[in-house]
mmCIF file of C-alpha atoms and ligand atoms in Angstrom:
data_model
loop_
_atom_site.group_PDB
_atom_site.id
_atom_site.type_symbol
_atom_site.label_atom_id
_atom_site.label_comp_id
_atom_site.label_asym_id
_atom_site.label_seq_id
_atom_site.Cartn_x
_atom_site.Cartn_y
_atom_site.Cartn_z
ATOM 1 C CA UNK D 1 72.978 4.416 -17.014
ATOM 2 C CA UNK D 2 69.323 4.170 -18.311
ATOM 3 C CA UNK D 3 66.349 4.123 -15.870
ATOM 4 C CA UNK D 4 62.657 2.925 -16.100
ATOM 5 C CA UNK D 5 60.050 5.658 -16.627
ATOM 6 C CA UNK D 6 57.374 4.270 -13.900
ATOM 7 C CA UNK D 7 53.486 4.848 -14.573
ATOM 8 C CA UNK D 8 51.966 7.661 -12.796
ATOM 9 C CA UNK D 9 48.313 7.462 -13.686
ATOM 10 C CA UNK D 10 46.323 5.070 -15.712
ATOM 11 C CA UNK D 11 43.081 6.661 -17.178
ATOM 12 C CA UNK D 12 40.337 5.018 -18.915
ATOM 13 C CA UNK D 13 38.833 6.865 -21.553
ATOM 14 C CA UNK D 14 35.580 8.207 -21.109
ATOM 15 C CA UNK D 15 32.757 8.440 -23.597
ATOM 16 C CA UNK D 16 31.762 11.798 -24.961
ATOM 17 C CA UNK D 17 29.439 12.990 -27.354
ATOM 18 C CA UNK D 18 30.635 15.264 -30.141
ATOM 19 C CA UNK D 19 27.857 16.654 -32.566
ATOM 20 C CA UNK D 20 26.052 12.968 -32.355
ATOM 21 C CA UNK D 21 29.148 10.912 -32.394
ATOM 22 C CA UNK D 22 29.937 8.838 -29.667
ATOM 23 C CA UNK D 23 33.788 8.772 -28.675
ATOM 24 C CA UNK D 24 36.271 7.818 -26.801
ATOM 25 C CA UNK D 25 38.356 10.437 -24.720
ATOM 26 C CA UNK D 26 41.227 9.959 -22.801
ATOM 27 C CA UNK D 27 42.130 13.491 -22.483
ATOM 28 C CA UNK D 28 41.188 15.751 -20.709
ATOM 29 C CA UNK D 29 39.313 13.872 -18.144
ATOM 30 C CA UNK D 30 38.064 15.087 -14.891
ATOM 31 C CA UNK D 31 41.270 16.031 -12.659
ATOM 32 C CA UNK D 32 43.584 16.191 -15.615
ATOM 33 C CA UNK D 33 43.457 18.919 -18.164
ATOM 34 C CA UNK D 34 46.224 18.457 -20.221
ATOM 35 C CA UNK D 35 49.690 16.559 -20.503
ATOM 36 C CA UNK D 36 52.036 19.373 -21.826
ATOM 37 C CA UNK D 37 52.020 19.915 -24.972
ATOM 38 C CA UNK D 38 49.452 17.387 -25.358
ATOM 39 C CA UNK D 39 45.857 18.860 -24.902
ATOM 40 C CA UNK D 40 43.373 16.513 -26.159
ATOM 41 C CA UNK D 41 42.910 13.054 -27.653
ATOM 42 C CA UNK D 42 39.863 11.689 -29.412
ATOM 43 C CA UNK D 43 39.461 8.153 -30.619
ATOM 44 C CA UNK D 44 36.447 7.506 -32.841
ATOM 45 C CA UNK D 45 35.343 4.323 -34.443
ATOM 46 C CA UNK D 46 32.306 4.190 -36.626
ATOM 47 C CA UNK D 47 30.954 2.056 -39.494
ATOM 48 C CA UNK D 48 29.064 4.177 -41.954
ATOM 49 C CA UNK D 49 26.015 3.117 -43.588
ATOM 50 C CA UNK D 50 26.521 4.095 -47.151
ATOM 51 C CA UNK D 51 24.001 6.010 -49.108
ATOM 52 C CA UNK D 52 25.605 9.489 -47.891
ATOM 53 C CA UNK D 53 26.357 12.580 -49.644
ATOM 54 C CA UNK D 54 30.167 13.116 -48.828
ATOM 55 C CA UNK D 55 29.091 16.738 -47.620
ATOM 56 C CA UNK D 56 26.952 15.115 -44.724
ATOM 57 C CA UNK D 57 29.853 12.899 -43.498
ATOM 58 C CA UNK D 58 32.643 14.179 -41.337
ATOM 59 C CA UNK D 59 33.208 17.848 -39.708
ATOM 60 C CA UNK D 60 32.841 20.922 -42.137
ATOM 61 C CA UNK D 61 34.917 23.901 -42.414
ATOM 62 C CA UNK D 62 36.059 25.360 -39.133
ATOM 63 C CA UNK D 63 38.998 27.487 -37.760
ATOM 64 C CA UNK D 64 41.964 26.820 -35.796
ATOM 65 C CA UNK D 65 44.763 28.504 -34.046
ATOM 66 C CA UNK D 66 47.590 28.209 -31.956
ATOM 67 C CA UNK D 67 48.710 24.280 -31.916
ATOM 68 C CA UNK D 68 48.633 21.480 -33.888
ATOM 69 C CA UNK D 69 45.398 19.127 -34.583
ATOM 70 C CA UNK D 70 47.013 15.783 -35.848
ATOM 71 C CA UNK D 71 44.914 12.830 -36.898
ATOM 72 C CA UNK D 72 46.044 9.345 -37.205
ATOM 73 C CA UNK D 73 43.848 7.368 -39.529
ATOM 74 C CA UNK D 74 43.447 3.732 -38.427
ATOM 75 C CA UNK D 75 40.622 2.544 -40.854
ATOM 76 C CA UNK D 76 38.719 4.295 -43.454
ATOM 77 C CA UNK D 77 40.076 7.588 -44.666
ATOM 78 C CA UNK D 78 40.024 11.360 -43.811
ATOM 79 C CA UNK D 79 39.701 13.987 -46.509
ATOM 80 C CA UNK D 80 41.017 16.922 -45.573
ATOM 81 C CA UNK D 81 40.332 20.663 -47.385
ATOM 82 C CA UNK D 82 41.862 24.186 -46.119
ATOM 83 C CA UNK D 83 41.717 27.785 -46.761
ATOM 84 C CA UNK D 84 45.118 27.576 -48.105
ATOM 85 C CA UNK D 85 44.075 25.610 -50.945
ATOM 86 C CA UNK D 86 45.010 22.090 -49.668
ATOM 87 C CA UNK D 87 43.156 18.818 -50.681
ATOM 88 C CA UNK D 88 43.914 15.751 -49.594
ATOM 89 C CA UNK D 89 42.862 11.824 -48.736
ATOM 90 C CA UNK D 90 44.879 10.076 -45.893
ATOM 91 C CA UNK D 91 43.706 6.237 -45.992
ATOM 92 C CA UNK D 92 44.890 3.547 -43.228
ATOM 93 C CA UNK D 93 47.838 4.086 -41.503
ATOM 94 C CA UNK D 94 48.380 7.546 -42.649
ATOM 95 C CA UNK D 95 48.311 10.901 -40.872
ATOM 96 C CA UNK D 96 46.944 14.459 -41.598
ATOM 97 C CA UNK D 97 49.122 16.409 -40.171
ATOM 98 C CA UNK D 98 48.228 20.106 -39.522
ATOM 99 C CA UNK D 99 49.872 23.241 -37.425
ATOM 100 C CA UNK D 100 47.361 25.624 -37.537
ATOM 101 C CA UNK D 101 49.753 28.953 -36.456
ATOM 102 C CA UNK D 102 48.108 32.223 -36.775
ATOM 103 C CA UNK D 103 44.738 30.525 -38.740
ATOM 104 C CA UNK D 104 43.607 28.296 -40.867
ATOM 105 C CA UNK D 105 39.961 26.933 -42.037
ATOM 106 C CA UNK D 106 39.525 23.129 -42.583
ATOM 107 C CA UNK D 107 37.134 20.343 -42.667
ATOM 108 C CA UNK D 108 37.510 17.179 -41.690
ATOM 109 C CA UNK D 109 35.520 14.176 -43.828
ATOM 110 C CA UNK D 110 35.587 10.503 -44.913
ATOM 111 C CA UNK D 111 35.266 11.227 -48.764
ATOM 112 C CA UNK D 112 33.160 10.065 -51.525
ATOM 113 C CA UNK D 113 33.730 6.324 -51.440
ATOM 114 C CA UNK D 114 33.134 5.831 -47.761
ATOM 115 C CA UNK D 115 30.055 8.054 -47.851
ATOM 116 C CA UNK D 116 28.525 6.273 -50.693
ATOM 117 C CA UNK D 117 29.642 2.674 -50.219
ATOM 118 C CA UNK D 118 29.813 2.818 -46.338
ATOM 119 C CA UNK D 119 32.404 1.043 -44.259
ATOM 120 C CA UNK D 120 34.503 1.108 -41.162
ATOM 121 C CA UNK D 121 35.983 4.645 -39.646
ATOM 122 C CA UNK D 122 38.651 4.402 -36.880
ATOM 123 C CA UNK D 123 40.574 7.754 -36.227
ATOM 124 C CA UNK D 124 42.653 9.087 -33.252
ATOM 125 C CA UNK D 125 42.757 13.152 -33.543
ATOM 126 C CA UNK D 126 45.009 14.647 -30.815
ATOM 127 C CA UNK D 127 46.197 18.275 -30.533
ATOM 128 C CA UNK D 128 49.437 19.419 -29.588
ATOM 129 C CA UNK D 129 50.088 22.611 -28.100
ATOM 130 C CA UNK D 130 52.621 25.278 -29.741
ATOM 131 C CA UNK D 131 54.888 27.429 -27.751
ATOM 132 C CA UNK D 132 53.492 30.949 -27.268
ATOM 133 C CA UNK D 133 56.528 32.469 -29.946
ATOM 134 C CA UNK D 134 54.986 30.099 -32.759
ATOM 135 C CA UNK D 135 51.397 30.447 -32.383
ATOM 136 C CA UNK D 136 51.243 33.290 -34.679
ATOM 137 C CA UNK D 137 53.439 31.628 -37.042
ATOM 138 C CA UNK D 138 52.094 30.628 -41.000
ATOM 139 C CA UNK D 139 50.309 27.821 -40.833
ATOM 140 C CA UNK D 140 50.791 24.441 -42.745
ATOM 141 C CA UNK D 141 49.327 21.240 -43.648
ATOM 142 C CA UNK D 142 50.718 17.892 -44.676
ATOM 143 C CA UNK D 143 49.180 14.810 -45.384
ATOM 144 C CA UNK D 144 51.606 11.304 -44.995
ATOM 145 C CA UNK D 145 50.930 8.234 -46.108
ATOM 146 C CA UNK D 146 51.395 4.854 -44.516
ATOM 147 C CA UNK D 147 54.310 4.243 -46.907
ATOM 148 C CA UNK D 148 55.675 7.775 -46.083
ATOM 149 C CA UNK D 149 55.771 6.713 -42.281
ATOM 150 C CA UNK D 150 58.939 5.265 -41.221
ATOM 151 C CA UNK D 151 58.703 1.935 -39.427
ATOM 152 C CA UNK D 152 61.190 0.388 -36.728
ATOM 153 C CA UNK D 153 60.483 -3.247 -36.690
ATOM 154 C CA UNK D 154 61.284 -5.546 -33.957
ATOM 155 C CA UNK D 155 60.137 -9.428 -33.754
ATOM 156 C CA UNK D 156 56.733 -9.047 -33.121
ATOM 157 C CA UNK D 157 56.780 -5.410 -32.985
ATOM 158 C CA UNK D 158 56.054 -2.541 -35.335
ATOM 159 C CA UNK D 159 56.815 1.475 -34.417
ATOM 160 C CA UNK D 160 55.890 4.331 -37.117
ATOM 161 C CA UNK D 161 57.773 7.179 -36.477
ATOM 162 C CA UNK D 162 55.175 9.992 -37.456
ATOM 163 C CA UNK D 163 57.683 12.427 -35.764
ATOM 164 C CA UNK D 164 60.709 13.224 -33.927
ATOM 165 C CA UNK D 165 63.711 10.855 -34.058
ATOM 166 C CA UNK D 166 63.199 7.488 -32.568
ATOM 167 C CA UNK D 167 66.036 5.082 -32.310
ATOM 168 C CA UNK D 168 67.762 7.463 -34.977
ATOM 169 C CA UNK D 169 64.852 7.223 -37.427
ATOM 170 C CA UNK D 170 63.434 10.602 -38.621
ATOM 171 C CA UNK D 171 59.365 10.846 -38.841
ATOM 172 C CA UNK D 172 58.010 12.389 -41.535
ATOM 173 C CA UNK D 173 56.313 15.353 -39.881
ATOM 174 C CA UNK D 174 58.000 18.692 -38.401
ATOM 175 C CA UNK D 175 56.923 19.876 -35.128
ATOM 176 C CA UNK D 176 56.794 23.121 -33.012
ATOM 177 C CA UNK D 177 58.640 21.632 -30.048
ATOM 178 C CA UNK D 178 60.486 18.625 -29.243
ATOM 179 C CA UNK D 179 58.647 15.435 -29.147
ATOM 180 C CA UNK D 180 58.257 12.091 -30.275
ATOM 181 C CA UNK D 181 54.848 10.723 -31.857
ATOM 182 C CA UNK D 182 54.699 6.877 -32.314
ATOM 183 C CA UNK D 183 52.094 4.556 -33.514
ATOM 184 C CA UNK D 184 52.642 0.951 -32.734
ATOM 185 C CA UNK D 185 51.254 -2.573 -33.132
ATOM 186 C CA UNK D 186 52.550 -5.697 -31.060
ATOM 187 C CA UNK D 187 51.759 -9.474 -31.181
ATOM 188 C CA UNK D 188 50.671 -11.305 -28.066
ATOM 189 C CA UNK D 189 53.660 -12.643 -26.141
ATOM 190 C CA UNK D 190 56.192 -10.364 -27.920
ATOM 191 C CA UNK D 191 57.937 -7.283 -25.765
ATOM 192 C CA UNK D 192 60.140 -4.143 -26.591
ATOM 193 C CA UNK D 193 61.677 -1.284 -25.078
ATOM 194 C CA UNK D 194 60.557 2.193 -25.642
ATOM 195 C CA UNK D 195 63.512 4.653 -25.834
ATOM 196 C CA UNK D 196 62.250 8.329 -24.781
ATOM 197 C CA UNK D 197 64.131 10.992 -23.404
ATOM 198 C CA UNK D 198 63.715 11.556 -19.588
ATOM 199 C CA UNK D 199 62.404 15.003 -19.422
ATOM 200 C CA UNK D 200 59.416 14.211 -21.982
ATOM 201 C CA UNK D 201 55.984 13.851 -20.719
ATOM 202 C CA UNK D 202 54.711 10.517 -21.819
ATOM 203 C CA UNK D 203 51.211 8.958 -22.624
ATOM 204 C CA UNK D 204 50.519 5.359 -24.062
ATOM 205 C CA UNK D 205 47.117 5.324 -25.145
ATOM 206 C CA UNK D 206 45.638 1.477 -26.270
ATOM 207 C CA UNK D 207 43.190 1.478 -29.060
ATOM 208 C CA UNK D 208 42.733 -2.561 -28.737
ATOM 209 C CA UNK D 209 44.413 -5.400 -26.912
ATOM 210 C CA UNK D 210 46.461 -5.671 -23.486
ATOM 211 C CA UNK D 211 49.696 -4.413 -22.290
ATOM 212 C CA UNK D 212 52.216 -4.227 -19.322
ATOM 213 C CA UNK D 213 54.024 -0.863 -19.476
ATOM 214 C CA UNK D 214 56.534 -0.748 -16.959
ATOM 215 C CA UNK D 215 54.894 -3.444 -14.981
ATOM 216 C CA UNK D 216 51.544 -1.867 -15.256
ATOM 217 C CA UNK D 217 48.449 -3.452 -16.775
ATOM 218 C CA UNK D 218 46.552 -1.766 -19.578
ATOM 219 C CA UNK D 219 43.230 -2.810 -21.314
ATOM 220 C CA UNK D 220 41.758 -1.353 -24.481
ATOM 221 C CA UNK D 221 41.322 2.524 -24.394
ATOM 222 C CA UNK D 222 43.484 3.041 -21.250
ATOM 223 C CA UNK D 223 45.861 5.595 -21.404
ATOM 224 C CA UNK D 224 49.028 5.602 -18.674
ATOM 225 C CA UNK D 225 51.105 8.711 -18.026
ATOM 226 C CA UNK D 226 54.426 8.364 -16.741
ATOM 227 C CA UNK D 227 56.893 10.181 -14.748
ATOM 228 C CA UNK D 228 59.816 11.810 -15.929
ATOM 229 C CA UNK D 229 62.158 9.510 -13.740
ATOM 230 C CA UNK D 230 64.048 7.747 -16.879
ATOM 231 C CA UNK D 231 64.290 6.882 -20.470
ATOM 232 C CA UNK D 232 62.826 3.229 -21.064
ATOM 233 C CA UNK D 233 59.411 1.725 -21.100
ATOM 234 C CA UNK D 234 59.248 -2.029 -21.467
ATOM 235 C CA UNK D 235 56.384 -3.114 -23.186
ATOM 236 C CA UNK D 236 55.074 -6.334 -23.089
ATOM 237 C CA UNK D 237 52.033 -7.770 -24.983
ATOM 238 C CA UNK D 238 49.453 -9.939 -23.435
ATOM 239 C CA UNK D 239 47.175 -9.670 -26.549
ATOM 240 C CA UNK D 240 47.715 -8.333 -29.933
ATOM 241 C CA UNK D 241 47.611 -4.304 -29.346
ATOM 242 C CA UNK D 242 47.342 -1.394 -31.132
ATOM 243 C CA UNK D 243 48.627 1.694 -29.522
ATOM 244 C CA UNK D 244 49.850 5.106 -29.640
ATOM 245 C CA UNK D 245 53.041 7.032 -28.119
ATOM 246 C CA UNK D 246 52.699 10.633 -27.725
ATOM 247 C CA UNK D 247 56.225 12.009 -25.701
ATOM 248 C CA UNK D 248 57.390 15.513 -25.779
ATOM 249 C CA UNK D 249 59.171 18.256 -23.951
ATOM 250 C CA UNK D 250 56.686 20.121 -21.767
ATOM 251 C CA UNK D 251 56.350 23.429 -23.225
ATOM 252 C CA UNK D 252 55.724 25.140 -19.525
ATOM 253 C CA UNK D 253 53.531 28.127 -20.662
ATOM 254 C CA UNK D 254 49.797 28.760 -19.538
ATOM 255 C CA UNK D 255 47.249 27.124 -21.476
ATOM 256 C CA UNK D 256 43.968 29.159 -22.345
ATOM 257 C CA UNK D 257 41.303 27.145 -24.894
ATOM 258 C CA UNK D 258 38.028 28.073 -26.143
ATOM 259 C CA UNK D 259 36.800 25.943 -28.866
ATOM 260 C CA UNK D 260 38.902 25.546 -31.619
ATOM 261 C CA UNK D 261 41.522 28.240 -30.192
ATOM 262 C CA UNK D 262 44.433 27.468 -27.858
ATOM 263 C CA UNK D 263 46.231 30.402 -26.523
ATOM 264 C CA UNK D 264 47.969 31.553 -23.523
ATOM 265 C CA UNK D 265 45.619 34.099 -22.101
ATOM 266 C CA UNK D 266 42.147 35.061 -22.442
ATOM 267 C CA UNK D 267 42.592 38.542 -24.668
ATOM 268 C CA UNK D 268 44.735 36.406 -26.965
ATOM 269 C CA UNK D 269 41.407 34.058 -27.233
ATOM 270 C CA UNK D 270 39.336 37.089 -27.497
ATOM 271 C CA UNK D 271 41.600 38.193 -30.266
ATOM 272 C CA UNK D 272 41.297 34.531 -31.894
ATOM 273 C CA UNK D 273 37.671 34.456 -31.713
ATOM 274 C CA UNK D 274 37.237 38.246 -33.756
ATOM 275 C CA UNK D 275 39.702 37.254 -36.200
ATOM 276 C CA UNK D 276 38.100 34.127 -36.953
ATOM 277 C CA UNK D 277 34.486 36.115 -37.060
ATOM 278 C CA UNK D 278 36.319 38.470 -39.693
ATOM 279 C CA UNK D 279 37.394 35.667 -41.863
ATOM 280 C CA UNK D 280 41.312 36.276 -40.957
ATOM 281 C CA UNK D 281 41.370 32.279 -40.686
ATOM 282 C CA UNK D 282 40.707 32.037 -43.920
ATOM 283 C CA UNK D 283 37.649 30.660 -46.081
ATOM 284 C CA UNK D 284 36.828 27.479 -47.100
ATOM 285 C CA UNK D 285 34.017 27.008 -49.977
ATOM 286 C CA UNK D 286 34.156 23.014 -50.243
ATOM 287 C CA UNK D 287 33.197 21.950 -53.708
ATOM 288 C CA UNK D 288 32.055 18.429 -54.405
HETATM 289 MN MN1 LIG B 1 39.475 20.683 -36.840
#
């Protein structure tokens, strides 16, 4: 018999300033460093003015090690380049999926068209930790378009399966530990029941709109964290709502992070810093 996952905490996103960009950050917040295996969530909305050079938009080359930085694109585009030679633009409804492993250097920009012509951008980037025994594995990158993202459709509800298996539909991205990552859109007045394994730590974050999840009201930019006391999350939309569901088996290992590196202890972080400085995480020279 399936039981309901009840809400443990509702956390409103905090505004943070990242290099001049104001964005919404529901994780981490004071008192909550991470929800194992999810380490960070950034929600960025902006309108580019146009008339810019592509190199002046977005984030230039930087390294990562030890986890997966994943970007869901909701509006506009993300242009990815990396030290393995990958180069791809992902548009609305798509996902930039990267596993940093032992090290990769990438840039995350908006592309020539948006830089030159301007337009809206809306992204969610989140960081998923990797188990210790996979942190030094080979990095990889996978762009996933909207068309390549399987859709579970119910009356008034769409759920796109980015990773993991949800209601027997397999997502496009391979993860480093068991997880189910979903993007959802639900119309006001509709209701569905999410079905997530009991042991998975689970987060629901609203980009906009208003939902009741397990009888708890959430407004735009709220994040709900659930107890692992059941499998089912009843979702009722009181407004048209876009949301994400991040759920995963907790890794249950120590987390040590510094800037773009996530390891299990200080000495591994020192090594990461040294390796990055020595160019062991690759070199990326961007061509525009
Ligand atoms: Mn990055």
